[in-house]
Amino acid sequence: MGAKTGFIYDESYFWHDTGNGALFLPPGGWIEVDEHGESPKSKRRVKNLLERTGFIDELKVIKPRTATKEEIELNHDTSYIERVERLSNTTGGDAGDLALVGAGSYEIALLSAGGALTGIDAVMEGKVENIYALTRPPGHHAEREKGIGFCLFNNVAIAARYAREKYGLKRIMILDWDVHHGNGTENSFYDDPEILSISIHQEGNFPSNTGYSEKVGEGKGAGYNVNIPLPAGTGNAGYLYTLENVVVPIAEQFKPEIIIVAAGQDANVFDPLSHMLVTADGYGEMAKVVKSLAERLCEGRLVVCHEGGYSAAYVPFCTLRIIESLSGLQSKVTEDPFRGSTQGLPTNIFADHQKEAVNRVIKVQSQFWNFDLVYK
C-alpha cells in the first residue's frame, strides 16, 4: 500500500482571509494594523516544515476535493450556507460570532470540509491506515445556523455524518482536543447515540458558558457527550492522564468503527489564546494513545483534522510530532527546538486540582460507562 499515513493540504487553505486585525478586533482608532490570530502562518508552516525536513516524502499526499452544498447541508442550514456564500461573493463580513468571511472564503471553506471528507474516503477505502488533514478554516465551533470563533463549516461534524451516510457506520467517535470547547460538534449530536463526542478543553475559556462536564447529552444520546474541562496550567501529564483514564475506557466500551480527531494544537505552552502547558512531545504522546485505540478497536481507521493553534512558530512542531506518531516514523527533528524555552515550566507536573477535575468527569460519566478499573 505504500505510506500508511496520509496527508491532505491545499494552497487554497492558506488564502482564507481573516483580515489584519489584532486577534478579534479590526484595525482603526488606537489599534495599529496587525495580523489576525487565525492567520495562515501556523498552518502553512506545518506544510513547510514537512517539506523542509523531507518528512512529507514518508506520507501519502492526497489532494482534497471540494464538498458539495448538499454535503454541507448534512450539518448546516441552507440559509446559513447561502449567507456565507453571499458574504464571500461581496465584501466579506462576520458569519456569526467572530467567524470572519473574506473574499473567496466560501469556496475555501467547501474545500476545507472536503478535506475532511477526502480523509474519510481514504481511510475507509484502505488507501491509508490513518490521515492528517491540514484543513482551514477550522470548524468545531460552527453551529447549524451560524459560525463562531473563526469557524465557518463544522468539518468534523460533516465528516461524521458523511461517514454514516456513505459507509453505513453506526459507531463514530469524535475526539476534540482543541483547547476551546467543541460546542458546535456537541450541539450537532447531543441526542445522537451513534456519535460519541468527547471534548477536552480548558475550563472557562471559549465559548463562554459551555463545556461543562454535566452536559452529557439528552434522550437516547445521554452519555454520548463527554466534556472534560481542565484547569489552566494542565500540561502533558494531565492530558495523558485524561486520555488514559477517561477517553480510553469509554472508547473501549463504545467500540467505534472510526475515530475522527478535531486536532487543535492551541493547548501548547506558547499559545496566546490559552493557558495550558502541552509541549510538542506531549502532542506526540497523545497521538500515540489515540492511534493505539484505533488499531485495537477499528482497524486503525483514524482521521485527524486540523483546528486551532495560534503560535505560528510552535504549532508546526506540535503537528509534526502528531504526524510522526501516526506514521510510526521519526523525522530529522529529533529534539524540540523550543525545549530550552520551556525549562522551569511545570509541563509534566500533574497537580492535585487537575486530577480532581478529571475525576469529577469520571463521577458524572460513571452512570453511563464503567471506570472501575481506572478510577481511584
CSV table of C-alpha atoms in Angstrom, one decimal:
chain,number,residue,atom,x,y,z
A,1,MET,CA,0.0,0.0,0.0
A,2,GLY,CA,3.0,2.3,0.4
A,3,ALA,CA,2.8,5.0,3.0
A,4,LYS,CA,0.3,4.1,5.7
A,5,THR,CA,-0.3,7.7,6.8
A,6,GLY,CA,-1.9,10.2,4.5
A,7,PHE,CA,-1.5,14.0,4.5
A,8,ILE,CA,-4.1,16.4,3.0
A,9,TYR,CA,-3.5,20.0,2.2
A,10,ASP,CA,-4.1,22.6,-0.4
A,11,GLU,CA,-2.6,26.0,-1.1
A,12,SER,CA,-6.1,27.5,-1.1
A,13,TYR,CA,-6.4,26.8,2.7
A,14,PHE,CA,-3.7,29.5,3.3
A,15,TRP,CA,-5.7,32.0,1.2
A,16,HIS,CA,-8.7,32.2,3.5
A,17,ASP,CA,-8.6,35.9,4.5
A,18,THR,CA,-9.4,36.8,8.1
A,19,GLY,CA,-8.2,40.4,7.8
A,20,ASN,CA,-5.5,42.3,9.5
A,21,GLY,CA,-6.9,43.0,12.9
A,22,ALA,CA,-5.4,42.3,16.3
A,23,LEU,CA,-6.8,38.9,17.2
A,24,PHE,CA,-10.5,39.6,17.3
A,25,LEU,CA,-10.5,43.4,16.6
A,26,PRO,CA,-10.4,45.3,13.3
A,27,PRO,CA,-7.7,47.9,12.9
A,28,GLY,CA,-8.7,51.5,13.4
A,29,GLY,CA,-8.8,54.2,16.1
A,30,TRP,CA,-6.0,53.4,18.5
A,31,ILE,CA,-5.4,49.8,17.2
A,32,GLU,CA,-2.5,49.6,14.8
A,33,VAL,CA,-2.8,47.3,11.8
A,34,ASP,CA,-1.9,43.8,13.0
A,35,GLU,CA,-2.3,40.2,12.0
A,36,HIS,CA,-5.5,38.3,12.9
A,37,GLY,CA,-5.0,35.4,15.3
A,38,GLU,CA,-6.3,32.8,12.9
A,39,SER,CA,-3.8,33.7,10.1
A,40,PRO,CA,-2.4,31.3,7.5
A,41,LYS,CA,1.1,31.2,9.2
A,42,SER,CA,0.6,28.4,11.7
A,43,LYS,CA,-0.9,26.1,9.0
A,44,ARG,CA,1.3,26.9,6.1
A,45,ARG,CA,4.4,26.4,8.3
A,46,VAL,CA,3.2,22.9,9.1
A,47,LYS,CA,3.4,22.1,5.4
A,48,ASN,CA,6.7,23.9,5.0
A,49,LEU,CA,8.3,22.0,7.9
A,50,LEU,CA,7.2,18.7,6.5
A,51,GLU,CA,8.8,19.7,3.2
A,52,ARG,CA,11.9,21.2,4.7
A,53,THR,CA,12.7,18.1,6.7
A,54,GLY,CA,11.7,15.8,3.8
A,55,PHE,CA,9.2,14.0,6.1
A,56,ILE,CA,6.5,14.7,3.6
A,57,ASP,CA,8.1,12.0,1.4
A,58,GLU,CA,7.2,9.4,4.0
A,59,LEU,CA,3.5,10.3,3.7
A,60,LYS,CA,0.9,9.7,1.0
A,61,VAL,CA,-0.1,13.2,-0.1
A,62,ILE,CA,-3.7,13.4,-1.2
A,63,LYS,CA,-5.4,16.3,-2.8
A,64,PRO,CA,-8.7,17.3,-1.1
A,65,ARG,CA,-11.9,17.6,-3.1
A,66,THR,CA,-14.5,20.3,-2.7
A,67,ALA,CA,-17.5,19.4,-0.6
A,68,THR,CA,-20.9,19.9,-2.3
A,69,LYS,CA,-23.5,22.2,-0.9
A,70,GLU,CA,-25.6,19.1,-0.2
A,71,GLU,CA,-22.8,17.6,1.9
A,72,ILE,CA,-22.5,20.8,3.9
A,73,GLU,CA,-26.3,20.6,4.4
A,74,LEU,CA,-25.8,17.4,6.3
A,75,ASN,CA,-24.9,19.6,9.3
A,76,HIS,CA,-25.9,23.2,8.4
A,77,ASP,CA,-29.0,25.1,7.5
A,78,THR,CA,-29.3,26.1,3.8
A,79,SER,CA,-29.9,29.7,4.8
A,80,TYR,CA,-26.6,29.8,6.7
A,81,ILE,CA,-24.6,28.3,3.9
A,82,GLU,CA,-26.1,30.8,1.5
A,83,ARG,CA,-25.2,33.6,3.9
A,84,VAL,CA,-21.6,32.6,3.9
A,85,GLU,CA,-21.6,32.4,0.1
A,86,ARG,CA,-23.1,35.9,-0.2
A,87,LEU,CA,-20.5,37.4,2.1
A,88,SER,CA,-17.8,35.6,0.2
A,89,ASN,CA,-19.0,37.0,-3.1
A,90,THR,CA,-19.3,40.6,-1.9
A,91,THR,CA,-17.4,42.5,0.7
A,92,GLY,CA,-17.0,39.7,3.3
A,93,GLY,CA,-18.0,40.0,6.9
A,94,ASP,CA,-18.9,38.1,10.0
A,95,ALA,CA,-21.0,34.9,9.5
A,96,GLY,CA,-22.0,34.8,13.2
A,97,ASP,CA,-19.8,35.5,16.2
A,98,LEU,CA,-16.1,36.1,15.3
A,99,ALA,CA,-16.4,33.9,12.2
A,100,LEU,CA,-14.9,36.1,9.5
A,101,VAL,CA,-15.5,35.5,5.8
A,102,GLY,CA,-13.2,37.1,3.3
A,103,ALA,CA,-13.4,37.3,-0.5
A,104,GLY,CA,-13.5,33.7,-1.8
A,105,SER,CA,-13.8,32.2,1.7
A,106,TYR,CA,-16.9,30.2,0.7
A,107,GLU,CA,-15.1,28.1,-1.8
A,108,ILE,CA,-12.1,27.6,0.5
A,109,ALA,CA,-14.5,26.5,3.3
A,110,LEU,CA,-16.1,24.0,1.0
A,111,LEU,CA,-12.6,22.7,0.2
A,112,SER,CA,-11.8,22.6,3.9
A,113,ALA,CA,-14.8,20.4,4.7
A,114,GLY,CA,-14.0,18.4,1.6
A,115,GLY,CA,-10.6,17.7,3.0
A,116,ALA,CA,-12.2,16.0,6.0
A,117,LEU,CA,-14.5,14.0,3.6
A,118,THR,CA,-11.4,13.1,1.5
A,119,GLY,CA,-9.8,11.8,4.7
A,120,ILE,CA,-12.8,9.6,5.5
A,121,ASP,CA,-12.8,8.1,2.0
A,122,ALA,CA,-9.1,7.5,2.0
A,123,VAL,CA,-9.3,5.6,5.3
A,124,MET,CA,-12.5,3.7,4.6
A,125,GLU,CA,-11.3,2.7,1.1
A,126,GLY,CA,-8.0,1.4,2.5
A,127,LYS,CA,-5.7,3.9,0.7
A,128,VAL,CA,-4.1,4.7,4.0
A,129,GLU,CA,-4.5,3.5,7.6
A,130,ASN,CA,-4.7,7.0,9.1
A,131,ILE,CA,-4.5,10.5,7.8
A,132,TYR,CA,-3.9,14.1,8.8
A,133,ALA,CA,-5.9,16.8,7.1
A,134,LEU,CA,-4.4,20.3,7.4
A,135,THR,CA,-7.8,21.9,7.0
A,136,ARG,CA,-8.5,25.6,7.1
A,137,PRO,CA,-10.8,27.4,8.0
A,138,PRO,CA,-11.4,25.4,11.2
A,139,GLY,CA,-14.8,24.2,12.1
A,140,HIS,CA,-15.6,22.7,15.5
A,141,HIS,CA,-17.3,25.9,16.9
A,142,ALA,CA,-19.6,26.3,13.9
A,143,GLU,CA,-23.3,25.7,14.7
A,144,ARG,CA,-26.0,24.6,12.4
A,145,GLU,CA,-27.2,28.1,11.7
A,146,LYS,CA,-24.1,30.3,12.4
A,147,GLY,CA,-20.3,30.4,12.5
A,148,ILE,CA,-18.5,31.0,15.8
A,149,GLY,CA,-14.9,31.6,16.7
A,150,PHE,CA,-13.1,31.5,13.3
A,151,CYS,CA,-15.2,28.5,12.2
A,152,LEU,CA,-17.5,28.5,9.2
A,153,PHE,CA,-18.5,24.9,8.5
A,154,ASN,CA,-18.1,22.2,11.0
A,155,ASN,CA,-15.6,19.9,9.2
A,156,VAL,CA,-15.6,17.0,11.7
A,157,ALA,CA,-19.3,17.0,12.2
A,158,ILE,CA,-19.9,17.0,8.5
A,159,ALA,CA,-17.3,14.2,8.1
A,160,ALA,CA,-19.1,12.1,10.8
A,161,ARG,CA,-22.5,12.5,9.1
A,162,TYR,CA,-20.9,11.7,5.7
A,163,ALA,CA,-19.2,8.5,7.1
A,164,ARG,CA,-22.6,7.4,8.5
A,165,GLU,CA,-24.5,8.1,5.3
A,166,LYS,CA,-22.0,6.8,2.8
A,167,TYR,CA,-20.5,3.8,4.7
A,168,GLY,CA,-23.3,2.9,7.0
A,169,LEU,CA,-21.2,3.3,10.2
A,170,LYS,CA,-23.2,3.2,13.4
A,171,ARG,CA,-20.5,4.0,16.0
A,172,ILE,CA,-18.4,7.0,15.2
A,173,MET,CA,-16.1,8.6,17.8
A,174,ILE,CA,-15.1,12.3,17.6
A,175,LEU,CA,-12.3,13.3,20.0
A,176,ASP,CA,-11.7,17.1,20.2
A,177,TRP,CA,-8.5,18.1,21.9
A,178,ASP,CA,-8.6,21.7,20.8
A,179,VAL,CA,-8.1,23.9,23.9
A,180,HIS,CA,-11.5,25.5,23.3
A,181,HIS,CA,-14.8,23.6,23.8
A,182,GLY,CA,-16.2,21.9,20.7
A,183,ASN,CA,-19.7,23.5,21.2
A,184,GLY,CA,-20.7,23.1,17.5
A,185,THR,CA,-19.9,19.4,17.5
A,186,GLU,CA,-21.6,18.9,20.8
A,187,ASN,CA,-24.8,20.5,19.6
A,188,SER,CA,-24.8,18.6,16.3
A,189,PHE,CA,-25.0,15.2,18.1
A,190,TYR,CA,-26.4,16.0,21.6
A,191,ASP,CA,-29.2,13.4,21.3
A,192,ASP,CA,-27.4,11.0,19.0
A,193,PRO,CA,-26.3,7.7,20.4
A,194,GLU,CA,-24.3,6.8,17.2
A,195,ILE,CA,-21.8,9.6,17.5
A,196,LEU,CA,-19.7,9.7,20.7
A,197,SER,CA,-18.4,13.3,21.1
A,198,ILE,CA,-15.6,13.9,23.5
A,199,SER,CA,-14.2,17.4,24.1
A,200,ILE,CA,-11.0,18.0,26.2
A,201,HIS,CA,-10.7,21.8,26.7
A,202,GLN,CA,-9.5,24.5,29.1
A,203,GLU,CA,-12.4,25.3,31.5
A,204,GLY,CA,-14.0,28.7,31.2
A,205,ASN,CA,-12.1,29.7,28.1
A,206,PHE,CA,-14.2,29.8,24.9
A,207,PRO,CA,-17.0,29.9,24.1
A,208,SER,CA,-18.4,31.3,27.4
A,209,ASN,CA,-20.8,29.2,29.4
A,210,THR,CA,-20.2,26.0,27.6
A,211,GLY,CA,-18.3,22.8,28.0
A,212,TYR,CA,-19.5,21.8,31.5
A,213,SER,CA,-18.9,18.1,32.5
A,214,GLU,CA,-22.6,17.9,33.4
A,215,LYS,CA,-23.6,18.3,29.8
A,216,VAL,CA,-23.8,14.6,28.9
A,217,GLY,CA,-26.3,14.6,26.1
A,218,GLU,CA,-30.1,14.0,26.2
A,219,GLY,CA,-32.6,11.4,25.2
A,220,LYS,CA,-31.0,8.4,23.5
A,221,GLY,CA,-27.8,10.5,23.3
A,222,ALA,CA,-27.4,10.6,27.1
A,223,GLY,CA,-23.8,9.6,27.9
A,224,TYR,CA,-22.6,10.1,24.4
A,225,ASN,CA,-21.5,13.6,25.0
A,226,VAL,CA,-18.4,13.8,27.2
A,227,ASN,CA,-17.0,17.2,28.3
A,228,ILE,CA,-13.6,17.2,30.1
A,229,PRO,CA,-12.8,20.8,31.3
A,230,LEU,CA,-9.3,21.0,32.6
A,231,PRO,CA,-7.9,23.8,34.7
A,232,ALA,CA,-5.4,26.3,33.4
A,233,GLY,CA,-1.9,25.0,33.7
A,234,THR,CA,-2.6,21.4,32.8
A,235,GLY,CA,0.3,20.0,30.8
A,236,ASN,CA,1.5,16.8,29.2
A,237,ALA,CA,0.9,14.6,32.3
A,238,GLY,CA,-2.6,15.9,32.8
A,239,TYR,CA,-3.6,15.4,29.2
A,240,LEU,CA,-2.2,11.9,29.1
A,241,TYR,CA,-4.0,11.0,32.4
A,242,THR,CA,-7.2,12.3,30.9
A,243,LEU,CA,-6.8,10.2,27.8
A,244,GLU,CA,-5.9,7.0,29.7
A,245,ASN,CA,-8.4,7.3,32.4
A,246,VAL,CA,-11.5,8.8,30.6
A,247,VAL,CA,-11.1,8.6,26.9
A,248,VAL,CA,-9.6,5.1,26.6
A,249,PRO,CA,-12.1,3.3,28.9
A,250,ILE,CA,-15.1,5.0,27.2
A,251,ALA,CA,-13.8,4.2,23.7
A,252,GLU,CA,-13.1,0.6,24.7
A,253,GLN,CA,-16.8,0.2,25.7
A,254,PHE,CA,-18.2,2.2,22.7
A,255,LYS,CA,-16.1,0.3,20.2
A,256,PRO,CA,-16.0,2.9,17.4
A,257,GLU,CA,-15.8,1.9,13.8
A,258,ILE,CA,-13.8,5.0,13.0
A,259,ILE,CA,-12.2,7.8,15.1
A,260,ILE,CA,-12.2,11.4,14.0
A,261,VAL,CA,-10.0,13.9,15.9
A,262,ALA,CA,-10.5,17.6,15.9
A,263,ALA,CA,-6.9,18.5,16.4
A,264,GLY,CA,-6.3,22.0,17.8
A,265,GLN,CA,-2.7,22.4,18.9
A,266,ASP,CA,-3.7,25.5,20.9
A,267,ALA,CA,-3.2,23.9,24.3
A,268,ASN,CA,0.5,24.3,23.5
A,269,VAL,CA,2.8,26.1,26.0
A,270,PHE,CA,3.3,29.1,23.8
A,271,ASP,CA,-0.3,29.7,22.6
A,272,PRO,CA,-1.6,33.2,23.1
A,273,LEU,CA,-5.3,32.1,23.4
A,274,SER,CA,-4.9,29.6,26.2
A,275,HIS,CA,-3.1,28.9,29.4
A,276,MET,CA,-2.1,25.3,29.1
A,277,LEU,CA,1.3,23.8,29.0
A,278,VAL,CA,1.3,21.0,26.5
A,279,THR,CA,4.6,20.6,24.5
A,280,ALA,CA,5.2,19.2,21.1
A,281,ASP,CA,6.4,15.9,22.6
A,282,GLY,CA,3.2,15.9,24.6
A,283,TYR,CA,1.1,16.1,21.5
A,284,GLY,CA,3.1,13.2,20.0
A,285,GLU,CA,2.3,11.1,23.1
A,286,MET,CA,-1.4,12.0,22.9
A,287,ALA,CA,-1.4,10.9,19.2
A,288,LYS,CA,0.2,7.6,20.1
A,289,VAL,CA,-2.6,6.8,22.6
A,290,VAL,CA,-5.3,7.6,20.0
A,291,LYS,CA,-3.6,5.7,17.3
A,292,SER,CA,-3.3,2.7,19.6
A,293,LEU,CA,-7.0,2.9,20.3
A,294,ALA,CA,-7.8,3.0,16.6
A,295,GLU,CA,-5.6,0.0,15.9
A,296,ARG,CA,-7.3,-2.0,18.7
A,297,LEU,CA,-10.9,-1.0,18.0
A,298,CYS,CA,-11.4,0.0,14.4
A,299,GLU,CA,-8.6,-1.5,12.2
A,300,GLY,CA,-6.5,1.7,12.6
A,301,ARG,CA,-9.1,3.9,10.9
A,302,LEU,CA,-8.2,7.4,12.2
A,303,VAL,CA,-8.9,10.8,10.5
A,304,VAL,CA,-7.2,13.8,12.2
A,305,CYS,CA,-8.4,17.3,11.1
A,306,HIS,CA,-6.5,20.4,12.0
A,307,GLU,CA,-8.4,23.0,14.1
A,308,GLY,CA,-6.8,25.8,16.2
A,309,GLY,CA,-3.3,26.7,17.2
A,310,TYR,CA,-2.1,30.3,17.2
A,311,SER,CA,1.6,30.2,18.0
A,312,ALA,CA,2.9,30.3,14.4
A,313,ALA,CA,6.4,29.3,15.4
A,314,TYR,CA,5.4,26.3,17.6
A,315,VAL,CA,2.3,24.8,16.2
A,316,PRO,CA,4.2,23.2,13.3
A,317,PHE,CA,6.4,21.3,15.7
A,318,CYS,CA,3.4,20.1,17.7
A,319,THR,CA,1.7,18.9,14.5
A,320,LEU,CA,4.9,17.3,13.2
A,321,ARG,CA,5.1,15.2,16.4
A,322,ILE,CA,1.4,14.1,15.9
A,323,ILE,CA,2.1,13.0,12.3
A,324,GLU,CA,5.3,11.2,13.3
A,325,SER,CA,3.2,9.2,15.8
A,326,LEU,CA,0.5,8.4,13.2
A,327,SER,CA,3.2,7.1,10.9
A,328,GLY,CA,5.4,5.4,13.4
A,329,LEU,CA,8.4,7.2,11.9
A,330,GLN,CA,10.9,9.8,13.1
A,331,SER,CA,11.7,13.0,11.2
A,332,LYS,CA,15.0,14.8,11.2
A,333,VAL,CA,13.7,16.9,14.1
A,334,THR,CA,15.0,14.6,16.8
A,335,GLU,CA,14.7,17.3,19.6
A,336,ASP,CA,12.2,20.0,20.3
A,337,PRO,CA,14.0,23.2,19.2
A,338,PHE,CA,12.0,25.1,21.9
A,339,ARG,CA,12.9,22.8,24.8
A,340,GLY,CA,15.2,25.3,26.4
A,341,SER,CA,12.4,27.9,26.4
A,342,THR,CA,10.2,25.6,28.5
A,343,GLN,CA,12.7,24.8,31.2
A,344,GLY,CA,11.3,25.6,34.6
A,345,LEU,CA,7.7,25.4,33.4
A,346,PRO,CA,5.6,22.6,35.0
A,347,THR,CA,4.7,20.9,31.7
A,348,ASN,CA,4.9,17.4,33.2
A,349,ILE,CA,3.6,18.1,36.7
A,350,PHE,CA,0.1,16.8,37.4
A,351,ALA,CA,-1.3,18.7,40.3
A,352,ASP,CA,-4.0,17.5,42.7
A,353,HIS,CA,-6.6,20.0,41.5
A,354,GLN,CA,-6.0,18.9,37.9
A,355,LYS,CA,-6.6,15.3,38.9
A,356,GLU,CA,-9.7,16.3,40.8
A,357,ALA,CA,-11.1,17.9,37.6
A,358,VAL,CA,-10.6,14.7,35.7
A,359,ASN,CA,-12.1,12.6,38.5
A,360,ARG,CA,-15.2,14.9,38.5
A,361,VAL,CA,-15.8,14.0,34.9
A,362,ILE,CA,-15.4,10.3,35.7
A,363,LYS,CA,-18.1,10.6,38.5
A,364,VAL,CA,-20.5,12.3,36.1
A,365,GLN,CA,-20.0,9.8,33.4
A,366,SER,CA,-19.9,6.7,35.6
A,367,GLN,CA,-23.7,6.4,35.3
A,368,PHE,CA,-23.1,5.6,31.6
A,369,TRP,CA,-19.6,4.0,31.5
A,370,ASN,CA,-17.6,1.6,33.7
A,371,PHE,CA,-14.5,3.1,35.2
A,372,ASP,CA,-13.9,0.5,37.9
A,373,LEU,CA,-10.5,-0.5,36.5
A,374,VAL,CA,-9.1,3.0,36.4
A,375,TYR,CA,-11.0,5.2,38.9
A,376,LYS,CA,-9.3,5.8,42.2
